[in-house]
mmCIF file of C-alpha atoms and ligand atoms in Angstrom:
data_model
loop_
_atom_site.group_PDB
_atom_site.id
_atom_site.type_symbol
_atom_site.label_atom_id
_atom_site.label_comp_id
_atom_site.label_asym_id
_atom_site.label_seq_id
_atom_site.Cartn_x
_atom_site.Cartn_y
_atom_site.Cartn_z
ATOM 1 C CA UNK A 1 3.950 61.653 -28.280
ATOM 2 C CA UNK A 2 5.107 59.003 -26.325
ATOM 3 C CA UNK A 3 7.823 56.951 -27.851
ATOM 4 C CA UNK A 4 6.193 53.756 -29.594
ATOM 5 C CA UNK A 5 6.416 50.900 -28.233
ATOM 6 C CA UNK A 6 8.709 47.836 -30.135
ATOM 7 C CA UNK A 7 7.821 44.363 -31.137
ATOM 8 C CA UNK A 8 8.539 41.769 -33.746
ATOM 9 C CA UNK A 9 5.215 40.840 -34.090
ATOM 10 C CA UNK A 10 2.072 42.577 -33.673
ATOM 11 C CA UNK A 11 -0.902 40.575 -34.298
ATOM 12 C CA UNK A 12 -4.650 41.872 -34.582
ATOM 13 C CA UNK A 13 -7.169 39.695 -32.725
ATOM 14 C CA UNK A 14 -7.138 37.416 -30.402
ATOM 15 C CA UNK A 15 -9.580 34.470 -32.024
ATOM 16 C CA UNK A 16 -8.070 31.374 -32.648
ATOM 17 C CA UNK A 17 -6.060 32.831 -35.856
ATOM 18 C CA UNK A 18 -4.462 35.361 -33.692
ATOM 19 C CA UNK A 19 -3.666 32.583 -30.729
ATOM 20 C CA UNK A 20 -2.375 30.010 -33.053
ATOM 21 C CA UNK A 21 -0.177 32.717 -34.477
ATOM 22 C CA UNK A 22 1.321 34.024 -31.021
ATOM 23 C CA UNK A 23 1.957 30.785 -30.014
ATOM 24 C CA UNK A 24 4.106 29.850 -32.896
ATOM 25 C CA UNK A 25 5.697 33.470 -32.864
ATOM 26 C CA UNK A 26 6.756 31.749 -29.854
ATOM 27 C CA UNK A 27 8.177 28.660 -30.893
ATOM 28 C CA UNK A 28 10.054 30.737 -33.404
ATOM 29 C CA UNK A 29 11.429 32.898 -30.671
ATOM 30 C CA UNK A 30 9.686 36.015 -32.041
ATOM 31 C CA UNK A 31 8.503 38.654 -29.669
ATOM 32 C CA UNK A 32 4.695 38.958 -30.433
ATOM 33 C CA UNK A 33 2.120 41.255 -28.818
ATOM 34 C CA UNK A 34 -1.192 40.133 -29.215
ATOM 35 C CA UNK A 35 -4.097 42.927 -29.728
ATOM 36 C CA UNK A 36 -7.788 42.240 -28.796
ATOM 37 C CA UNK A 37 -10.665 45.224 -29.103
ATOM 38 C CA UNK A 38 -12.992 42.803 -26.828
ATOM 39 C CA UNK A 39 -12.961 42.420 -23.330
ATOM 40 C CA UNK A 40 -11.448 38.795 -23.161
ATOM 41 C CA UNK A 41 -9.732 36.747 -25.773
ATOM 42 C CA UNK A 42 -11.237 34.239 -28.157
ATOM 43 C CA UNK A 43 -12.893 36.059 -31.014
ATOM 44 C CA UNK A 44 -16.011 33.951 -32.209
ATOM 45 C CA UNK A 45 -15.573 31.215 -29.529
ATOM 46 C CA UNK A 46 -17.042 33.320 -27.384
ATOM 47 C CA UNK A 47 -20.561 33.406 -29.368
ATOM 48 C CA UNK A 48 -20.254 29.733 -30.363
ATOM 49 C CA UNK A 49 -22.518 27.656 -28.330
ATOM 50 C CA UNK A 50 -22.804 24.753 -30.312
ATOM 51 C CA UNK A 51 -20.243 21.206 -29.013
ATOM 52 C CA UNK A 52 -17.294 21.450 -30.966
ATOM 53 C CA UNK A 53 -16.345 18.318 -32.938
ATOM 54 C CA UNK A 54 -14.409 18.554 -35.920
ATOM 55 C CA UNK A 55 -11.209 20.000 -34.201
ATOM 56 C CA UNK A 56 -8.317 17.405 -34.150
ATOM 57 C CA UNK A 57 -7.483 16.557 -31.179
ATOM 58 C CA UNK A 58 -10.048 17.567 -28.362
ATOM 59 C CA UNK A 59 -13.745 18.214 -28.212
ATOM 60 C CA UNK A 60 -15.627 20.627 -26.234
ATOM 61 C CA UNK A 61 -19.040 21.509 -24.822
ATOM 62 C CA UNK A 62 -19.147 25.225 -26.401
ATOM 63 C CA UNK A 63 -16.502 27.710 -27.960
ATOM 64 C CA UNK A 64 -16.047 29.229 -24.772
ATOM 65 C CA UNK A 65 -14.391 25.676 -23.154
ATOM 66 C CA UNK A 66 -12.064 25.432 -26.641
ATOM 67 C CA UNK A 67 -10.715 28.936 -26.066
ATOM 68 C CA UNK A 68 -10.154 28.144 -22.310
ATOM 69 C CA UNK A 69 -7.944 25.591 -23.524
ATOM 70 C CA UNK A 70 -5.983 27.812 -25.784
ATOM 71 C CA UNK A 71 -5.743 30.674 -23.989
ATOM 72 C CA UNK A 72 -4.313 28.750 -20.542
ATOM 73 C CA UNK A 73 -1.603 27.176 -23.343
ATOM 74 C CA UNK A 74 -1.052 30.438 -24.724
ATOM 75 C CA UNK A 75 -1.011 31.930 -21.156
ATOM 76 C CA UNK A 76 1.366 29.295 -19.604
ATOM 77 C CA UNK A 77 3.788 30.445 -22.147
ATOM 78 C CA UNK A 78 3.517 33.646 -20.564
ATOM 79 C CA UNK A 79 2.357 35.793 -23.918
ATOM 80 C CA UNK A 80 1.632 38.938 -23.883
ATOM 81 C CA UNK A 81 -2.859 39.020 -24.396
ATOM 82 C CA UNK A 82 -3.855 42.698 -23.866
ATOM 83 C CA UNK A 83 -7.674 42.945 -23.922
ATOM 84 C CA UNK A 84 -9.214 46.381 -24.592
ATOM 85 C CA UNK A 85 -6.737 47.004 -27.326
ATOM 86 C CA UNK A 86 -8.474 48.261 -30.221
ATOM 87 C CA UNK A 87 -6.325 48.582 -33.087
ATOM 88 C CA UNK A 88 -7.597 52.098 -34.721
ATOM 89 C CA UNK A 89 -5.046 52.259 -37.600
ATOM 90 C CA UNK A 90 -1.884 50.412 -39.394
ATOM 91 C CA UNK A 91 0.109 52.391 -41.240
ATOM 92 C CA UNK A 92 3.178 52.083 -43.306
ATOM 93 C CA UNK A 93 7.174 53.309 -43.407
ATOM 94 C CA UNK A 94 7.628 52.711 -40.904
ATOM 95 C CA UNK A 95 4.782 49.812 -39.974
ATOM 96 C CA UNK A 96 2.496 51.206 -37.001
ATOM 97 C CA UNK A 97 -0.379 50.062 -35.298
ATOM 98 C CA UNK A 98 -2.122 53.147 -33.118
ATOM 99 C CA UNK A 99 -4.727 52.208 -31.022
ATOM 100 C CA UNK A 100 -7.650 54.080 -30.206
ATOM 101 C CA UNK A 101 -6.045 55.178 -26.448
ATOM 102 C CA UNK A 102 -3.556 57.118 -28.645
ATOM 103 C CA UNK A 103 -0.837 54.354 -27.802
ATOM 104 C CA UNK A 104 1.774 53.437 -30.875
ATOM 105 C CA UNK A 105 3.276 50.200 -31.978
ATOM 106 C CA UNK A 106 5.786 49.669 -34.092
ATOM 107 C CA UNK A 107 6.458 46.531 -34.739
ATOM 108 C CA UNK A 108 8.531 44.496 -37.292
ATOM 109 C CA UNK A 109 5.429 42.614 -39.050
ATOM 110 C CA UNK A 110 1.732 42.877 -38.667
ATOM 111 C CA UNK A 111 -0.586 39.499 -38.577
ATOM 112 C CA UNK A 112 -4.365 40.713 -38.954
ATOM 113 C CA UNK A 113 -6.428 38.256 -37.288
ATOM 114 C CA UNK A 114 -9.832 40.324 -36.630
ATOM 115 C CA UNK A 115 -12.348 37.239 -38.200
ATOM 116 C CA UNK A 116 -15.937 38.108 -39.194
ATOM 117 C CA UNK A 117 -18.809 39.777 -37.637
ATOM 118 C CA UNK A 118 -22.649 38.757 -38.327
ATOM 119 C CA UNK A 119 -24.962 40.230 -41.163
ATOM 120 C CA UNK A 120 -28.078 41.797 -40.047
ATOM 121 C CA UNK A 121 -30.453 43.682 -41.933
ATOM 122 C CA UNK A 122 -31.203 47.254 -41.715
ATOM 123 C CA UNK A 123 -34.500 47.217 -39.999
ATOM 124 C CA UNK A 124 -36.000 50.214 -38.274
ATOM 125 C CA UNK A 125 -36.687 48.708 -34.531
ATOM 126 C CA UNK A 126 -34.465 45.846 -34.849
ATOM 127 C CA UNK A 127 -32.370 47.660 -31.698
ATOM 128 C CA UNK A 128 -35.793 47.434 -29.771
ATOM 129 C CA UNK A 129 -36.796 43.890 -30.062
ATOM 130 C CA UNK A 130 -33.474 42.541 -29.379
ATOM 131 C CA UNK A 131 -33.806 40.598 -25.951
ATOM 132 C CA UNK A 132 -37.441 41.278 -26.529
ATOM 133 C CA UNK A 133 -38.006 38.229 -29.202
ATOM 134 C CA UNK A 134 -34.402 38.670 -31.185
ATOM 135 C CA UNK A 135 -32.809 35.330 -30.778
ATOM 136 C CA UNK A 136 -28.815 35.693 -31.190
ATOM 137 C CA UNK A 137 -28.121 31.871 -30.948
ATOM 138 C CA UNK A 138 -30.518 28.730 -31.200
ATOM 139 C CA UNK A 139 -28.133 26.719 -29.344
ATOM 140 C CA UNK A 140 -28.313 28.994 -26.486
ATOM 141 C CA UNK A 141 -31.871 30.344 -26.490
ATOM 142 C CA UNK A 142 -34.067 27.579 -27.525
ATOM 143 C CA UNK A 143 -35.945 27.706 -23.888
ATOM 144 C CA UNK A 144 -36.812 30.900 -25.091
ATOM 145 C CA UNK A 145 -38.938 29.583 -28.176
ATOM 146 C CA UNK A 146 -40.915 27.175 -25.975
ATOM 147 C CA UNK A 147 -44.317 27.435 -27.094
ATOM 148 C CA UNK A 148 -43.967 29.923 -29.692
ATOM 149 C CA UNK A 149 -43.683 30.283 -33.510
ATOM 150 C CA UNK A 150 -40.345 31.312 -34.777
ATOM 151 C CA UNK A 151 -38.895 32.483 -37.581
ATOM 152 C CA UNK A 152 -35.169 31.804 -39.156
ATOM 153 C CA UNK A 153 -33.741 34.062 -41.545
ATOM 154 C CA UNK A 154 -31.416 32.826 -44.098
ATOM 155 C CA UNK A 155 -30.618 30.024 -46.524
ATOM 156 C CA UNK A 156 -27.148 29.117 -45.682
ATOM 157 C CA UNK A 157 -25.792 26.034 -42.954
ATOM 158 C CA UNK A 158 -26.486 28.468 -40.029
ATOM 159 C CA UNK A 159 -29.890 29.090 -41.064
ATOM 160 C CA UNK A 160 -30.897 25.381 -41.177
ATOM 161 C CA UNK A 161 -28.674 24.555 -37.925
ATOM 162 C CA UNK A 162 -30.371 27.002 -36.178
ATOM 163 C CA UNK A 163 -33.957 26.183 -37.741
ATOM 164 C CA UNK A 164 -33.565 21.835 -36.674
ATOM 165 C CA UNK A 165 -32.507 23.357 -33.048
ATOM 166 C CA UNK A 166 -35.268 25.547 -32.717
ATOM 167 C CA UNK A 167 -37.690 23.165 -33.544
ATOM 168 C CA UNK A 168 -36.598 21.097 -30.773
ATOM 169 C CA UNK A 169 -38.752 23.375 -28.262
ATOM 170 C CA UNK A 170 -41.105 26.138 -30.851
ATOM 171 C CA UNK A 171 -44.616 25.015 -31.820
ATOM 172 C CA UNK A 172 -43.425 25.963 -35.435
ATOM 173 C CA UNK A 173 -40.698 27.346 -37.081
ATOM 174 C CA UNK A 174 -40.417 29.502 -40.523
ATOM 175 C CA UNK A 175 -37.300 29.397 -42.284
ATOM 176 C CA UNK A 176 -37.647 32.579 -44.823
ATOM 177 C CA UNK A 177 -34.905 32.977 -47.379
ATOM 178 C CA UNK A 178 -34.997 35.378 -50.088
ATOM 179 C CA UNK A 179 -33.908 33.168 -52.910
ATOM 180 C CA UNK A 180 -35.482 29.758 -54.295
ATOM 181 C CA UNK A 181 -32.438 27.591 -54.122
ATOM 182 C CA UNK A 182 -30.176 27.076 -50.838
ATOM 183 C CA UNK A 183 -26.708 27.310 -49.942
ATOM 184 C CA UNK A 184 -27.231 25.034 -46.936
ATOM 185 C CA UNK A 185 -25.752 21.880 -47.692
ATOM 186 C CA UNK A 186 -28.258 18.705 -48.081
ATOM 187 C CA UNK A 187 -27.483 17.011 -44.927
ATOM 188 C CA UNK A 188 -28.986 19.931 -43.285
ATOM 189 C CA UNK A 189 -31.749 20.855 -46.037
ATOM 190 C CA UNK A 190 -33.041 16.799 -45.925
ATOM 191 C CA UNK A 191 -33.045 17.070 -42.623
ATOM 192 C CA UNK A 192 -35.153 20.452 -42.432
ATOM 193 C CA UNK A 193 -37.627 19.041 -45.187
ATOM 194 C CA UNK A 194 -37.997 15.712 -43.204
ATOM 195 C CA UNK A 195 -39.283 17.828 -39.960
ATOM 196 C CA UNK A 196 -42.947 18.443 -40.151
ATOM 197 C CA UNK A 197 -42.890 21.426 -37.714
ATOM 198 C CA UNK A 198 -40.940 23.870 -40.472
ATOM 199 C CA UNK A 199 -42.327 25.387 -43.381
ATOM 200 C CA UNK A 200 -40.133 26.825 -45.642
ATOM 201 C CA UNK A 201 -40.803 30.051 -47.048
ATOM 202 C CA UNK A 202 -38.632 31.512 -50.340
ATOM 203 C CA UNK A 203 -37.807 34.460 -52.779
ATOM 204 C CA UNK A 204 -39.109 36.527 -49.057
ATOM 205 C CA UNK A 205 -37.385 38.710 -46.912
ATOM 206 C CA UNK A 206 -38.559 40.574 -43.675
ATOM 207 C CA UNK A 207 -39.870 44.532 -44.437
ATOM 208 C CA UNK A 208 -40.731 45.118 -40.621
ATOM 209 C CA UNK A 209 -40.929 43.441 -37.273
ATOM 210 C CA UNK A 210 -44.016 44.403 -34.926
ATOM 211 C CA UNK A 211 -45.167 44.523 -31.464
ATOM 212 C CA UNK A 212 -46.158 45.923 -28.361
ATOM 213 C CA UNK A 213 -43.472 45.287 -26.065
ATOM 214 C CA UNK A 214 -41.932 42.738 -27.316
ATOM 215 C CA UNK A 215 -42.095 41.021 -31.044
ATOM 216 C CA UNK A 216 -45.863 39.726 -32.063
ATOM 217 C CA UNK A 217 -45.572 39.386 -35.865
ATOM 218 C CA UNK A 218 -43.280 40.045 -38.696
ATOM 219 C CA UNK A 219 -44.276 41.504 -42.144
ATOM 220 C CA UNK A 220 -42.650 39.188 -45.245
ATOM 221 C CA UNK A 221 -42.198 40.667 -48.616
ATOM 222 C CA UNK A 222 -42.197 38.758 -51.989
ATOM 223 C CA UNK A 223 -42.899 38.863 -55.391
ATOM 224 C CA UNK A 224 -44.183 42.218 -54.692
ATOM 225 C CA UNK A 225 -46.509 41.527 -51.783
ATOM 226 C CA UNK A 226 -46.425 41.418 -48.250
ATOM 227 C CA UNK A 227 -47.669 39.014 -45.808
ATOM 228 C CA UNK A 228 -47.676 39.442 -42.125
ATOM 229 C CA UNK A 229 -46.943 36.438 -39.823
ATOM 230 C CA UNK A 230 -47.804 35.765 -35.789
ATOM 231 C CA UNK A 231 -44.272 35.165 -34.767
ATOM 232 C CA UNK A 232 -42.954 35.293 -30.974
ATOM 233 C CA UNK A 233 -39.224 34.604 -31.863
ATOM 234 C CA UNK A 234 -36.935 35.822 -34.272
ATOM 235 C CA UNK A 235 -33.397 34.723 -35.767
ATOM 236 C CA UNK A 236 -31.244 35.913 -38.840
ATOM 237 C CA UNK A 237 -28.593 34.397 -39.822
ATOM 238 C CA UNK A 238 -27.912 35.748 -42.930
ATOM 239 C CA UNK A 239 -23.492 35.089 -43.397
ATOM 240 C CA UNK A 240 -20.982 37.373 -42.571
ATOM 241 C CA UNK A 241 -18.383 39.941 -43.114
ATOM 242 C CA UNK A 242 -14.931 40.480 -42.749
ATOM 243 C CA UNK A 243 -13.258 42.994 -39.996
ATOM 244 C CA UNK A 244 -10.937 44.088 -42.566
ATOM 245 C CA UNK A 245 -11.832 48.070 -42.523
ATOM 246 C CA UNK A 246 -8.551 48.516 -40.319
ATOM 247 C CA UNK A 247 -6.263 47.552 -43.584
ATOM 248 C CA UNK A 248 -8.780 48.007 -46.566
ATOM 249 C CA UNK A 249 -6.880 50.549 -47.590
ATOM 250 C CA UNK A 250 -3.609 49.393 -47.581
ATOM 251 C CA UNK A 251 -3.703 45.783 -49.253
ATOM 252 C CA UNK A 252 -5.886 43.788 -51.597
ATOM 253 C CA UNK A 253 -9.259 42.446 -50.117
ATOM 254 C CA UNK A 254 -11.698 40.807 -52.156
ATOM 255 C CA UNK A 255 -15.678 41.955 -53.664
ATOM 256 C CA UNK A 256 -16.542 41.244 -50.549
ATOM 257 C CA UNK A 257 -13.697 42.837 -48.213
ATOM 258 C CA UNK A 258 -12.167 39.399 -47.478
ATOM 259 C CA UNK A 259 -8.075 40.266 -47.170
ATOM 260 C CA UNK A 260 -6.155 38.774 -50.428
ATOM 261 C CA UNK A 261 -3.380 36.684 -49.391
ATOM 262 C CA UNK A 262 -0.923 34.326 -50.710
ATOM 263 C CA UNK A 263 -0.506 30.407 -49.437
ATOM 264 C CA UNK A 264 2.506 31.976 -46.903
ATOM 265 C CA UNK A 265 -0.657 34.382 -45.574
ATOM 266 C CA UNK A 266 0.954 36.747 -47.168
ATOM 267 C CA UNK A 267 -1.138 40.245 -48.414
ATOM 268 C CA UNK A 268 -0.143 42.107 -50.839
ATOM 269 C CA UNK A 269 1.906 44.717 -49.057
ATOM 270 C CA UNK A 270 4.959 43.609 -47.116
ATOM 271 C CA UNK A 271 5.210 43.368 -43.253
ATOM 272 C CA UNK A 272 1.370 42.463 -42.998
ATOM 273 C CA UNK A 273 -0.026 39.184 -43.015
ATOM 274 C CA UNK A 274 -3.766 37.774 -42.517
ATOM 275 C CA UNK A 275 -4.531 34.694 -41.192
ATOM 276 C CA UNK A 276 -7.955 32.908 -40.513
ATOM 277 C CA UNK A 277 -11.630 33.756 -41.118
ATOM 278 C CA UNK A 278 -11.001 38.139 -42.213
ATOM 279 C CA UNK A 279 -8.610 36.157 -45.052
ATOM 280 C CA UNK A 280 -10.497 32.896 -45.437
ATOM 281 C CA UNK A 281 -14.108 32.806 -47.012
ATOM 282 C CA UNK A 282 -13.429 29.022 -47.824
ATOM 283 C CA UNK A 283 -13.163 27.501 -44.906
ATOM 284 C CA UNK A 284 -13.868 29.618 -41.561
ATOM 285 C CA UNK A 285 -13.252 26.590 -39.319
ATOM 286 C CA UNK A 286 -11.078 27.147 -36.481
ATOM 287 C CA UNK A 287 -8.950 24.382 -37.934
ATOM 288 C CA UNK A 288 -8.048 26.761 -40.761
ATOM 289 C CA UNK A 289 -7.587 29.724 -38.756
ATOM 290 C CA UNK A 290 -5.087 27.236 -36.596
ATOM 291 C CA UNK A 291 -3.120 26.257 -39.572
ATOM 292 C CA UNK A 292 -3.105 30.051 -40.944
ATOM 293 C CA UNK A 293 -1.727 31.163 -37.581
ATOM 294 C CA UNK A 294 1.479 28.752 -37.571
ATOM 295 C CA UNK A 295 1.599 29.312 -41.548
ATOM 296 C CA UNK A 296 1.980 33.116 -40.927
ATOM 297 C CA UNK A 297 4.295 33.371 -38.018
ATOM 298 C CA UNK A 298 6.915 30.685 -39.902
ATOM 299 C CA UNK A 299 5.944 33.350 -43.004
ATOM 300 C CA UNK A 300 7.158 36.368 -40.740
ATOM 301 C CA UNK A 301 10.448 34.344 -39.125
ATOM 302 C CA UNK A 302 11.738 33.577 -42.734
ATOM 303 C CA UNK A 303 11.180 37.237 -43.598
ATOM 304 C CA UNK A 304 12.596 38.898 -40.959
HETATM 305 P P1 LIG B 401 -23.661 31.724 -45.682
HETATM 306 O O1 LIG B 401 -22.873 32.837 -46.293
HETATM 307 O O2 LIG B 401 -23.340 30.334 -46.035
HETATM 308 O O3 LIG B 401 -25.212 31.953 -45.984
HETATM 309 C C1 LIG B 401 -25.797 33.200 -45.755
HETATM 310 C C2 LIG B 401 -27.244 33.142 -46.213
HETATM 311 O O4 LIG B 401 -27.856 34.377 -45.889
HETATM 312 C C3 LIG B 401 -27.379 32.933 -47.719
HETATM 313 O O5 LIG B 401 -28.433 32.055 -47.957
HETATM 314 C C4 LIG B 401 -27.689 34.350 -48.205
HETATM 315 O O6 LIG B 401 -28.540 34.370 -49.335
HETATM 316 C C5 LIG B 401 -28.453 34.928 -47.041
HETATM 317 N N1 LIG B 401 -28.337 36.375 -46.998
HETATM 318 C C6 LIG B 401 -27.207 37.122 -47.081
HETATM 319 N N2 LIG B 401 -27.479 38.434 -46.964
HETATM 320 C C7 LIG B 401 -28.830 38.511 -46.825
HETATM 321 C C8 LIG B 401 -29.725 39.594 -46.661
HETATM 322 N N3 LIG B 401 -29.296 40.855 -46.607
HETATM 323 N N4 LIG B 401 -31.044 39.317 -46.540
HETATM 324 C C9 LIG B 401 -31.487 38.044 -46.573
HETATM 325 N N5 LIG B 401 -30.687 36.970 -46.725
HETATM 326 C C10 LIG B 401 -29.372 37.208 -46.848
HETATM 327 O O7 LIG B 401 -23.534 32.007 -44.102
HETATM 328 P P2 LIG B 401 -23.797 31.068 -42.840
HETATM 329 O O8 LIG B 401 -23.761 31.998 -41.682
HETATM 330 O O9 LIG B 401 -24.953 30.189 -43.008
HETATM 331 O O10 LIG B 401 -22.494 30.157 -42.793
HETATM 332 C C11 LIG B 401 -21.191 30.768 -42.717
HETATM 333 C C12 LIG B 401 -20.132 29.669 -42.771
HETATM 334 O O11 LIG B 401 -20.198 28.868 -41.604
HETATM 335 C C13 LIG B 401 -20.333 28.709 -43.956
HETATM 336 O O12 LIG B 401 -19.060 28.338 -44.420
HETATM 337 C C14 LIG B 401 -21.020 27.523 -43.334
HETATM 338 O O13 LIG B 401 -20.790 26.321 -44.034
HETATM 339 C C15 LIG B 401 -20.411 27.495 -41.945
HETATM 340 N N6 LIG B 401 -21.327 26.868 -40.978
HETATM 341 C C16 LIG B 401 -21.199 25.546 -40.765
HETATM 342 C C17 LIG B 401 -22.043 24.915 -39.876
HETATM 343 C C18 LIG B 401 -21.838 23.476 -39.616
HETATM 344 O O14 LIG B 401 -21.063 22.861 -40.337
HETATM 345 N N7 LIG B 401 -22.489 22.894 -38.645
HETATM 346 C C19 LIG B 401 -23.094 25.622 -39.142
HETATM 347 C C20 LIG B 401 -23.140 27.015 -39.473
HETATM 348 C C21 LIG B 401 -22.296 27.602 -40.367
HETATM 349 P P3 LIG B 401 -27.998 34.085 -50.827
HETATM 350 O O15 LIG B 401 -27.753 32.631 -50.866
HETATM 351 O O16 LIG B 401 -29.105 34.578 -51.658
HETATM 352 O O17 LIG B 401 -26.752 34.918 -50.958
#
């Protein structure tokens, strides 16, 4: 084995979390290698495609112009990004991160900053209709539901977002949720009720999507029937869940796999920290995940 390589500072993810964190690594004069499984930095910026206006201090067309921006700061400081870095294990006494090309890391703290992937439902074809009538943003594909009835999954603020947007260009829109009673919050339910081309269907969720080719209709069930619908386009967004296999077995996480952590970002095992959305069902904002970044690394300098 090749001898493994040193850092102060290892962090996990390269979303804003992770950036914010490298950057005040830093400040602090820590050495800090950042680690990103993807191809290119920026974590969920990279599927956000809605204007971003509730971060202090700039706004920007998509998620992919606010990472631009961070990444050239992070980058002028000349920090160390390595894409195609998947972090395969952490491990303890001594603290070691091995990725999945068999390279080692040992480094003096860990910062685990691998945010939340999407929900989707275990349905048979779902693979098969993706492209062919799966949306995966409203923002971004609403030419596709010209003309068409669509259907949003979900009762939560994404669900609604995506259900006003797509009604911009769809015929009509379904918004199924399986309960009665919303999570969305009213601004966004109001506003849904108020727009005569969605009908809201509840206490339903989809059984199976159909179609030659591409998707045709999509089979509801509820209260123990079914009910099939013509719909061209399809969207779910039914929440997320943490990335937070890598440590679940070495510190606290939540019910839901969300990492436990203390107001320093602190988990419960020491040397590894968490910072943004993998630690933060509260408030996934990329204001948080900002503030958990610099919170962490001035966490790890005190340590150390
Ligand atoms: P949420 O967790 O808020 O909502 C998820 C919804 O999906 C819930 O209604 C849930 O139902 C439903 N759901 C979960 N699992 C399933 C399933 N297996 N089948 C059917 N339905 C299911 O997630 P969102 O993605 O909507 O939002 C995530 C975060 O992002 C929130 O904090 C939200 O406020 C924020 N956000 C903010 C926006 C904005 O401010 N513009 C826009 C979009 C998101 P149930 O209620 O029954 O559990």
């Amino acid at each position: 084995m090749n001898d493994p390589l040193r850092t102060d500072v290892a962090i996990v993810g390269a979303g804003p979390a992770g950036l914010s964190a490298a950057l005040w690594c830093d400040e602090l004069g820590l050495d800090a290698l950042v680690l990103e499984a993807g191809r290119e930095p920026g974590g969920q910026l990279l599927w956000t495609y809605n204007s971003i206006e509730n971060y202090l201090g700039f706004e920007a067309a998509d998620g992919r112009e606010a990472r631009d921006r961070f990444v050239d700061q992070i980058r002028r400081r000349g920090l160390n990004i390595r894409p195609e870095s998947v972090a395969a294990s952490v491990a303890l006494r001594p603290l070691r991160v091995g990725l999945s090309k068999g390279e080692t890391i040992e480094p003096r703290a860990v910062i685990i900053a691998t945010g939340v992937r999407r929900n989707e439902p275990d349905l048979e074809n779902l693979e098969h209709f993706r492209g062919r009538g799966i949306l995966e943003s409203g923002k971004r594909d609403k030419d596709l539901a010209i003309g068409k009835t669509v259907m949003v999954v979900g009762g939560g603020d994404a669900a609604f977002e995506n259900a006003l947007i797509l009604a911009g260009t769809a015929d009509k829109v379904f918004l199924v949720h399986r309960r009665e009673t919303f999570r969305a919050r009213q601004e966004f339910t109001d506003a849904v009720r108020d727009n005569s081309k969605i009908e809201i269907i509840t206490n339903s969720e989809v059984a199976r999507l159909e179609g030659d080719g591409g998707l045709e209709s999509v089979t509801l069930t509820g209260d123990g029937q079914e009910r099939g619908l013509s719909v061209g386009a399809l969207i779910f967004r039914i929440g997320v869940r943490p990335n937070s296999e890598l440590v679940q077995h070495l510190v606290a996480t939540d019910s839901r796999g969300y990492i436990r952590i203390d107001s320093s970002c602190r988990t419960d095992q020491e040397g590894i920290y968490a910072v943004g959305d993998v630690a933060n069902p509260v408030s996934p904002t990329i204001s948080s995940a900002s503030g958990m970044g610099a919170t962490a690394a001035k966490a790890v300098f005190s340590w150390l």
